[in-house]
């Protein structure tokens, strides 16, 4: 049984190393059956949350992405931080803007939305918090559908710039103390995952020892 115990411990250690070494994966979302602009305007949307659009969102903007700026500096305290600029063609609901500035923790690597320059999107704006995540019912709009949607929506508010998601989440926090050691500083959720793996390994070892 000693061999079995060591085997279990080895598996536990391997799992810990695997979790620690694995890169973060993209946020997993419940799909939206129909989050199109047409469905939302008609009140016939079918969102993955099973909630009505206006329960979580105060409106939306129809806009084209003019710029996507991502901090790709390795070791930076704001590594992955992404700013997206949209030129607004029309608005829906309680949203008035001529342009929108979206700030996300990343450009779609983990929890952000993968906006592309030159593409037009129907972008919902939440009541609270003032942020946009990758799971939002954001939908690309085909060029030949833009004019039809503009005719159903409100005009942009001249001179108004709407900033969404002003609180950025640092993927690689800066090192404490003077300077940056250049190393990787895992986020808090990784330590929780490691603790879970360690507990599971301890339970397995205890069960085997108890059978001796």
Coordinates of C-alpha atoms in Angstrom, one line a residue, residues 4 6 12 24 33 39 56 62 64 86 114 133 138 171 188 207:
X4 CA -0.1 3.3 -3.9
X6 CA 3.2 7.5 -3.1
X12 CA -1.6 15.3 -6.6
X24 CA -5.7 31.1 -18.4
X33 CA -30.3 31.7 -28.6
X39 CA -35.0 40.4 -31.7
X56 CA -30.0 44.0 -17.2
X62 CA -24.9 50.6 -32.9
X64 CA -18.3 50.7 -35.9
X86 CA -16.6 52.9 -31.6
X114 CA -12.9 40.1 -29.4
X133 CA -17.6 41.2 -20.6
X138 CA -22.9 41.7 -28.4
X171 CA -4.1 40.1 -15.7
X188 CA -6.1 35.2 -6.9
X207 CA -9.0 7.4 2.4

